């Protein structure tokens, strides 16, 4: 989830900002991931700014600030220049999709193979993709993996149950937003 990693590196660079800090941060992350997993086979999934979710539900992420121009510039530089020049081929930027949509598509199409995936993200939407040792998550902040067993231990649900809970949570959020708007049409929605 390159968008997550870039956003994380952007906020870390606010402490001591310098040009191309997001590019530098992502490349540093790749070196770390290469050392931890002894692999340089990476797939890079980027959020598209015009996702289907935003078109379908205009309130989707409406409470978030716009990305700063410099952050967008560095993400585009990574996607279009830096990663291709380093020889990486698996760069996904799909017009209707966010990174987690692309990640889900890739994981679901490979479940019958012996390939394994390490999802580098803290996005809990990806919990539903956890699958034995074939799909795990890696948290760059605390430097640890999160597996299907960890999900069951921590949240008391399976990946399939997590997807159902997440859908219920979205419905509750929409119902809450509608209730607040009915009481106070000028109230901000989360």
PDB file of C-alpha atoms in Angstrom:
ATOM      1  CA  UNK A   1       0.000   0.000   0.000  1.00  0.00           C
ATOM      2  CA  UNK A   2       2.335   2.700  -1.307  1.00  0.00           C
ATOM      3  CA  UNK A   3      -0.124   5.489  -0.551  1.00  0.00           C
ATOM      4  CA  UNK A   4      -0.067   4.487   3.132  1.00  0.00           C
ATOM      5  CA  UNK A   5       3.738   4.359   3.187  1.00  0.00           C
ATOM      6  CA  UNK A   6       4.043   7.734   1.446  1.00  0.00           C
ATOM      7  CA  UNK A   7       1.553   9.347   3.781  1.00  0.00           C
ATOM      8  CA  UNK A   8       3.408   7.910   6.784  1.00  0.00           C
ATOM      9  CA  UNK A   9       6.745   9.170   5.466  1.00  0.00           C
ATOM     10  CA  UNK A  10       5.231  12.588   4.733  1.00  0.00           C
ATOM     11  CA  UNK A  11       4.110  13.000   8.320  1.00  0.00           C
ATOM     12  CA  UNK A  12       7.437  11.750   9.646  1.00  0.00           C
ATOM     13  CA  UNK A  13       9.246  14.309   7.475  1.00  0.00           C
ATOM     14  CA  UNK A  14       7.310  17.195   9.028  1.00  0.00           C
ATOM     15  CA  UNK A  15       9.665  16.883  11.995  1.00  0.00           C
ATOM     16  CA  UNK A  16      12.674  17.714   9.813  1.00  0.00           C
ATOM     17  CA  UNK A  17      11.388  18.432   6.287  1.00  0.00           C
ATOM     18  CA  UNK A  18      13.664  18.195   3.273  1.00  0.00           C
ATOM     19  CA  UNK A  19      13.023  17.912  -0.479  1.00  0.00           C
ATOM     20  CA  UNK A  20      11.961  14.455  -1.665  1.00  0.00           C
ATOM     21  CA  UNK A  21      11.621  13.156   1.896  1.00  0.00           C
ATOM     22  CA  UNK A  22       8.743  10.890   0.838  1.00  0.00           C
ATOM     23  CA  UNK A  23      10.796   9.359  -1.978  1.00  0.00           C
ATOM     24  CA  UNK A  24      13.725   8.884   0.396  1.00  0.00           C
ATOM     25  CA  UNK A  25      11.430   7.396   3.072  1.00  0.00           C
ATOM     26  CA  UNK A  26       9.881   4.886   0.672  1.00  0.00           C
ATOM     27  CA  UNK A  27      13.273   3.791  -0.629  1.00  0.00           C
ATOM     28  CA  UNK A  28      14.467   3.370   2.971  1.00  0.00           C
ATOM     29  CA  UNK A  29      11.332   1.268   3.627  1.00  0.00           C
ATOM     30  CA  UNK A  30      12.154  -0.926   0.611  1.00  0.00           C
ATOM     31  CA  UNK A  31      15.663  -1.560   1.949  1.00  0.00           C
ATOM     32  CA  UNK A  32      14.150  -2.527   5.323  1.00  0.00           C
ATOM     33  CA  UNK A  33      11.575  -4.844   3.697  1.00  0.00           C
ATOM     34  CA  UNK A  34      14.292  -6.425   1.557  1.00  0.00           C
ATOM     35  CA  UNK A  35      16.333  -7.199   4.681  1.00  0.00           C
ATOM     36  CA  UNK A  36      13.385  -8.520   6.690  1.00  0.00           C
ATOM     37  CA  UNK A  37      11.869 -10.701   3.966  1.00  0.00           C
ATOM     38  CA  UNK A  38      15.016 -11.457   1.913  1.00  0.00           C
ATOM     39  CA  UNK A  39      13.185 -10.470  -1.256  1.00  0.00           C
ATOM     40  CA  UNK A  40      13.111  -7.663  -3.761  1.00  0.00           C
ATOM     41  CA  UNK A  41       9.876  -8.842  -5.373  1.00  0.00           C
ATOM     42  CA  UNK A  42       7.542  -5.971  -4.601  1.00  0.00           C
ATOM     43  CA  UNK A  43       4.176  -4.949  -5.957  1.00  0.00           C
ATOM     44  CA  UNK A  44       3.320  -1.277  -5.606  1.00  0.00           C
ATOM     45  CA  UNK A  45      -0.349  -0.338  -5.281  1.00  0.00           C
ATOM     46  CA  UNK A  46      -1.304   3.342  -5.353  1.00  0.00           C
ATOM     47  CA  UNK A  47      -4.590   5.044  -4.509  1.00  0.00           C
ATOM     48  CA  UNK A  48      -6.227   6.765  -7.457  1.00  0.00           C
ATOM     49  CA  UNK A  49      -7.610  10.166  -6.539  1.00  0.00           C
ATOM     50  CA  UNK A  50     -10.890   9.471  -8.394  1.00  0.00           C
ATOM     51  CA  UNK A  51     -11.891   6.219  -6.732  1.00  0.00           C
ATOM     52  CA  UNK A  52     -15.278   4.633  -7.280  1.00  0.00           C
ATOM     53  CA  UNK A  53     -16.008   5.034  -3.567  1.00  0.00           C
ATOM     54  CA  UNK A  54     -15.731   8.821  -3.813  1.00  0.00           C
ATOM     55  CA  UNK A  55     -17.981   8.899  -6.864  1.00  0.00           C
ATOM     56  CA  UNK A  56     -20.560   6.584  -5.283  1.00  0.00           C
ATOM     57  CA  UNK A  57     -20.509   8.134  -1.826  1.00  0.00           C
ATOM     58  CA  UNK A  58     -19.380  11.804  -1.871  1.00  0.00           C
ATOM     59  CA  UNK A  59     -18.952  11.818   1.941  1.00  0.00           C
ATOM     60  CA  UNK A  60     -16.291   9.102   1.690  1.00  0.00           C
ATOM     61  CA  UNK A  61     -13.176  10.486   3.419  1.00  0.00           C
ATOM     62  CA  UNK A  62     -14.714  13.965   3.231  1.00  0.00           C
ATOM     63  CA  UNK A  63     -13.344  14.790   6.684  1.00  0.00           C
ATOM     64  CA  UNK A  64      -9.744  14.404   5.483  1.00  0.00           C
ATOM     65  CA  UNK A  65      -7.645  17.299   4.294  1.00  0.00           C
ATOM     66  CA  UNK A  66      -6.478  17.398   0.691  1.00  0.00           C
ATOM     67  CA  UNK A  67      -2.981  16.037   0.167  1.00  0.00           C
ATOM     68  CA  UNK A  68      -0.364  18.788   0.093  1.00  0.00           C
ATOM     69  CA  UNK A  69       0.892  19.516  -3.431  1.00  0.00           C
ATOM     70  CA  UNK A  70       4.434  18.391  -2.546  1.00  0.00           C
ATOM     71  CA  UNK A  71       3.168  15.013  -1.298  1.00  0.00           C
ATOM     72  CA  UNK A  72       1.183  14.442  -4.515  1.00  0.00           C
ATOM     73  CA  UNK A  73       4.242  15.467  -6.541  1.00  0.00           C
ATOM     74  CA  UNK A  74       6.470  12.954  -4.756  1.00  0.00           C
ATOM     75  CA  UNK A  75       3.922  10.139  -5.054  1.00  0.00           C
ATOM     76  CA  UNK A  76       3.637  10.812  -8.804  1.00  0.00           C
ATOM     77  CA  UNK A  77       7.461  10.920  -9.075  1.00  0.00           C
ATOM     78  CA  UNK A  78       7.719   7.530  -7.347  1.00  0.00           C
ATOM     79  CA  UNK A  79       5.021   5.983  -9.522  1.00  0.00           C
ATOM     80  CA  UNK A  80       6.106   7.408 -12.872  1.00  0.00           C
ATOM     81  CA  UNK A  81       9.880   7.840 -12.559  1.00  0.00           C
ATOM     82  CA  UNK A  82      11.724   6.428  -9.555  1.00  0.00           C
ATOM     83  CA  UNK A  83      10.244   2.919  -9.266  1.00  0.00           C
ATOM     84  CA  UNK A  84      10.289   2.224 -13.046  1.00  0.00           C
ATOM     85  CA  UNK A  85      13.907   3.453 -13.291  1.00  0.00           C
ATOM     86  CA  UNK A  86      14.823   1.050 -10.480  1.00  0.00           C
ATOM     87  CA  UNK A  87      13.428  -1.765 -12.632  1.00  0.00           C
ATOM     88  CA  UNK A  88      10.202  -2.473 -10.758  1.00  0.00           C
ATOM     89  CA  UNK A  89       7.392  -3.745 -12.977  1.00  0.00           C
ATOM     90  CA  UNK A  90       4.477  -4.369 -10.592  1.00  0.00           C
ATOM     91  CA  UNK A  91       3.257  -0.782 -10.324  1.00  0.00           C
ATOM     92  CA  UNK A  92      -0.526  -0.472 -10.087  1.00  0.00           C
ATOM     93  CA  UNK A  93      -2.441   2.793 -10.430  1.00  0.00           C
ATOM     94  CA  UNK A  94      -5.953   1.889 -11.550  1.00  0.00           C
ATOM     95  CA  UNK A  95      -8.360   4.751 -12.436  1.00  0.00           C
ATOM     96  CA  UNK A  96     -11.289   3.542 -10.297  1.00  0.00           C
ATOM     97  CA  UNK A  97      -9.443   1.975  -7.410  1.00  0.00           C
ATOM     98  CA  UNK A  98      -7.733   2.619  -4.147  1.00  0.00           C
ATOM     99  CA  UNK A  99      -4.646   0.622  -3.208  1.00  0.00           C
ATOM    100  CA  UNK A 100      -6.632  -1.769  -0.994  1.00  0.00           C
ATOM    101  CA  UNK A 101      -8.972  -2.613  -3.921  1.00  0.00           C
ATOM    102  CA  UNK A 102      -5.998  -3.581  -6.075  1.00  0.00           C
ATOM    103  CA  UNK A 103      -4.375  -5.518  -3.225  1.00  0.00           C
ATOM    104  CA  UNK A 104      -7.615  -7.455  -2.658  1.00  0.00           C
ATOM    105  CA  UNK A 105      -7.862  -8.277  -6.362  1.00  0.00           C
ATOM    106  CA  UNK A 106      -4.273  -9.528  -6.494  1.00  0.00           C
ATOM    107  CA  UNK A 107      -4.599 -11.622  -3.320  1.00  0.00           C
ATOM    108  CA  UNK A 108      -7.955 -13.141  -4.259  1.00  0.00           C
ATOM    109  CA  UNK A 109      -6.681 -14.147  -7.696  1.00  0.00           C
ATOM    110  CA  UNK A 110      -3.685 -15.944  -6.182  1.00  0.00           C
ATOM    111  CA  UNK A 111      -5.300 -17.846  -3.291  1.00  0.00           C
ATOM    112  CA  UNK A 112      -5.008 -21.187  -5.085  1.00  0.00           C
ATOM    113  CA  UNK A 113      -1.306 -20.742  -5.849  1.00  0.00           C
ATOM    114  CA  UNK A 114       1.603 -21.257  -3.502  1.00  0.00           C
ATOM    115  CA  UNK A 115       2.575 -17.594  -3.770  1.00  0.00           C
ATOM    116  CA  UNK A 116       2.637 -15.685  -0.530  1.00  0.00           C
ATOM    117  CA  UNK A 117       1.983 -12.005   0.041  1.00  0.00           C
ATOM    118  CA  UNK A 118       3.073  -9.634   2.752  1.00  0.00           C
ATOM    119  CA  UNK A 119       0.723  -6.662   2.827  1.00  0.00           C
ATOM    120  CA  UNK A 120       2.599  -3.628   4.120  1.00  0.00           C
ATOM    121  CA  UNK A 121      -0.148  -1.548   5.660  1.00  0.00           C
ATOM    122  CA  UNK A 122      -2.049  -0.848   8.836  1.00  0.00           C
ATOM    123  CA  UNK A 123      -5.389  -0.631   6.992  1.00  0.00           C
ATOM    124  CA  UNK A 124      -7.783  -2.868   8.910  1.00  0.00           C
ATOM    125  CA  UNK A 125      -9.879  -3.307   5.739  1.00  0.00           C
ATOM    126  CA  UNK A 126      -7.124  -5.682   4.622  1.00  0.00           C
ATOM    127  CA  UNK A 127      -7.707  -8.050   7.563  1.00  0.00           C
ATOM    128  CA  UNK A 128     -10.299  -9.848   5.461  1.00  0.00           C
ATOM    129  CA  UNK A 129      -7.499 -10.943   3.091  1.00  0.00           C
ATOM    130  CA  UNK A 130      -5.412 -12.719   5.739  1.00  0.00           C
ATOM    131  CA  UNK A 131      -5.028 -16.337   4.698  1.00  0.00           C
ATOM    132  CA  UNK A 132      -2.852 -18.779   6.622  1.00  0.00           C
ATOM    133  CA  UNK A 133       0.824 -18.167   5.852  1.00  0.00           C
ATOM    134  CA  UNK A 134       0.018 -17.080   2.288  1.00  0.00           C
ATOM    135  CA  UNK A 135      -1.276 -13.601   3.114  1.00  0.00           C
ATOM    136  CA  UNK A 136       0.015 -11.762   6.155  1.00  0.00           C
ATOM    137  CA  UNK A 137       0.343  -8.092   7.029  1.00  0.00           C
ATOM    138  CA  UNK A 138       3.468  -6.232   8.075  1.00  0.00           C
ATOM    139  CA  UNK A 139       3.368  -3.125  10.223  1.00  0.00           C
ATOM    140  CA  UNK A 140       6.293  -0.822   9.374  1.00  0.00           C
ATOM    141  CA  UNK A 141       5.869   1.160  12.592  1.00  0.00           C
ATOM    142  CA  UNK A 142       6.225  -1.660  15.111  1.00  0.00           C
ATOM    143  CA  UNK A 143       8.088  -3.981  12.721  1.00  0.00           C
ATOM    144  CA  UNK A 144       5.920  -7.041  13.215  1.00  0.00           C
ATOM    145  CA  UNK A 145       3.635  -9.277  11.229  1.00  0.00           C
ATOM    146  CA  UNK A 146      -0.096  -9.688  11.734  1.00  0.00           C
ATOM    147  CA  UNK A 147      -1.631 -12.991  10.648  1.00  0.00           C
ATOM    148  CA  UNK A 148      -4.983 -14.723  10.494  1.00  0.00           C
ATOM    149  CA  UNK A 149      -4.177 -16.250  13.911  1.00  0.00           C
ATOM    150  CA  UNK A 150      -3.379 -12.793  15.331  1.00  0.00           C
ATOM    151  CA  UNK A 151      -6.724 -11.491  14.052  1.00  0.00           C
ATOM    152  CA  UNK A 152      -8.560 -14.343  15.755  1.00  0.00           C
ATOM    153  CA  UNK A 153      -6.601 -13.818  18.968  1.00  0.00           C
ATOM    154  CA  UNK A 154      -6.937 -10.008  19.031  1.00  0.00           C
ATOM    155  CA  UNK A 155     -10.413  -9.459  17.593  1.00  0.00           C
ATOM    156  CA  UNK A 156     -12.025 -12.885  18.098  1.00  0.00           C
ATOM    157  CA  UNK A 157     -13.070 -13.087  14.432  1.00  0.00           C
ATOM    158  CA  UNK A 158     -11.940 -14.795  11.243  1.00  0.00           C
ATOM    159  CA  UNK A 159     -11.054 -12.821   8.099  1.00  0.00           C
ATOM    160  CA  UNK A 160     -14.496 -13.597   6.599  1.00  0.00           C
ATOM    161  CA  UNK A 161     -16.208 -12.404   9.766  1.00  0.00           C
ATOM    162  CA  UNK A 162     -14.076  -9.246   9.711  1.00  0.00           C
ATOM    163  CA  UNK A 163     -15.430  -8.396   6.252  1.00  0.00           C
ATOM    164  CA  UNK A 164     -18.995  -8.759   7.555  1.00  0.00           C
ATOM    165  CA  UNK A 165     -18.267  -6.610  10.623  1.00  0.00           C
ATOM    166  CA  UNK A 166     -16.650  -3.966   8.439  1.00  0.00           C
ATOM    167  CA  UNK A 167     -19.760  -3.849   6.205  1.00  0.00           C
ATOM    168  CA  UNK A 168     -22.027  -3.472   9.246  1.00  0.00           C
ATOM    169  CA  UNK A 169     -19.789  -0.680  10.556  1.00  0.00           C
ATOM    170  CA  UNK A 170     -20.097   1.187   7.233  1.00  0.00           C
ATOM    171  CA  UNK A 171     -23.883   0.889   7.367  1.00  0.00           C
ATOM    172  CA  UNK A 172     -23.914   2.222  10.937  1.00  0.00           C
ATOM    173  CA  UNK A 173     -21.708   5.152   9.921  1.00  0.00           C
ATOM    174  CA  UNK A 174     -24.093   6.018   7.074  1.00  0.00           C
ATOM    175  CA  UNK A 175     -27.111   5.733   9.405  1.00  0.00           C
ATOM    176  CA  UNK A 176     -25.409   7.965  12.003  1.00  0.00           C
ATOM    177  CA  UNK A 177     -24.579  10.560   9.337  1.00  0.00           C
ATOM    178  CA  UNK A 178     -28.204  10.548   8.143  1.00  0.00           C
ATOM    179  CA  UNK A 179     -29.519  10.911  11.704  1.00  0.00           C
ATOM    180  CA  UNK A 180     -27.186  13.819  12.443  1.00  0.00           C
ATOM    181  CA  UNK A 181     -28.135  15.537   9.171  1.00  0.00           C
ATOM    182  CA  UNK A 182     -31.851  15.145  10.030  1.00  0.00           C
ATOM    183  CA  UNK A 183     -31.317  16.874  13.394  1.00  0.00           C
ATOM    184  CA  UNK A 184     -28.810  19.500  12.218  1.00  0.00           C
ATOM    185  CA  UNK A 185     -28.363  19.887   8.447  1.00  0.00           C
ATOM    186  CA  UNK A 186     -25.307  22.105   8.992  1.00  0.00           C
ATOM    187  CA  UNK A 187     -23.482  19.607  11.215  1.00  0.00           C
ATOM    188  CA  UNK A 188     -20.228  18.192   9.785  1.00  0.00           C
ATOM    189  CA  UNK A 189     -20.277  14.509   8.942  1.00  0.00           C
ATOM    190  CA  UNK A 190     -17.413  12.186   9.852  1.00  0.00           C
TER     191      UNK A 190
END
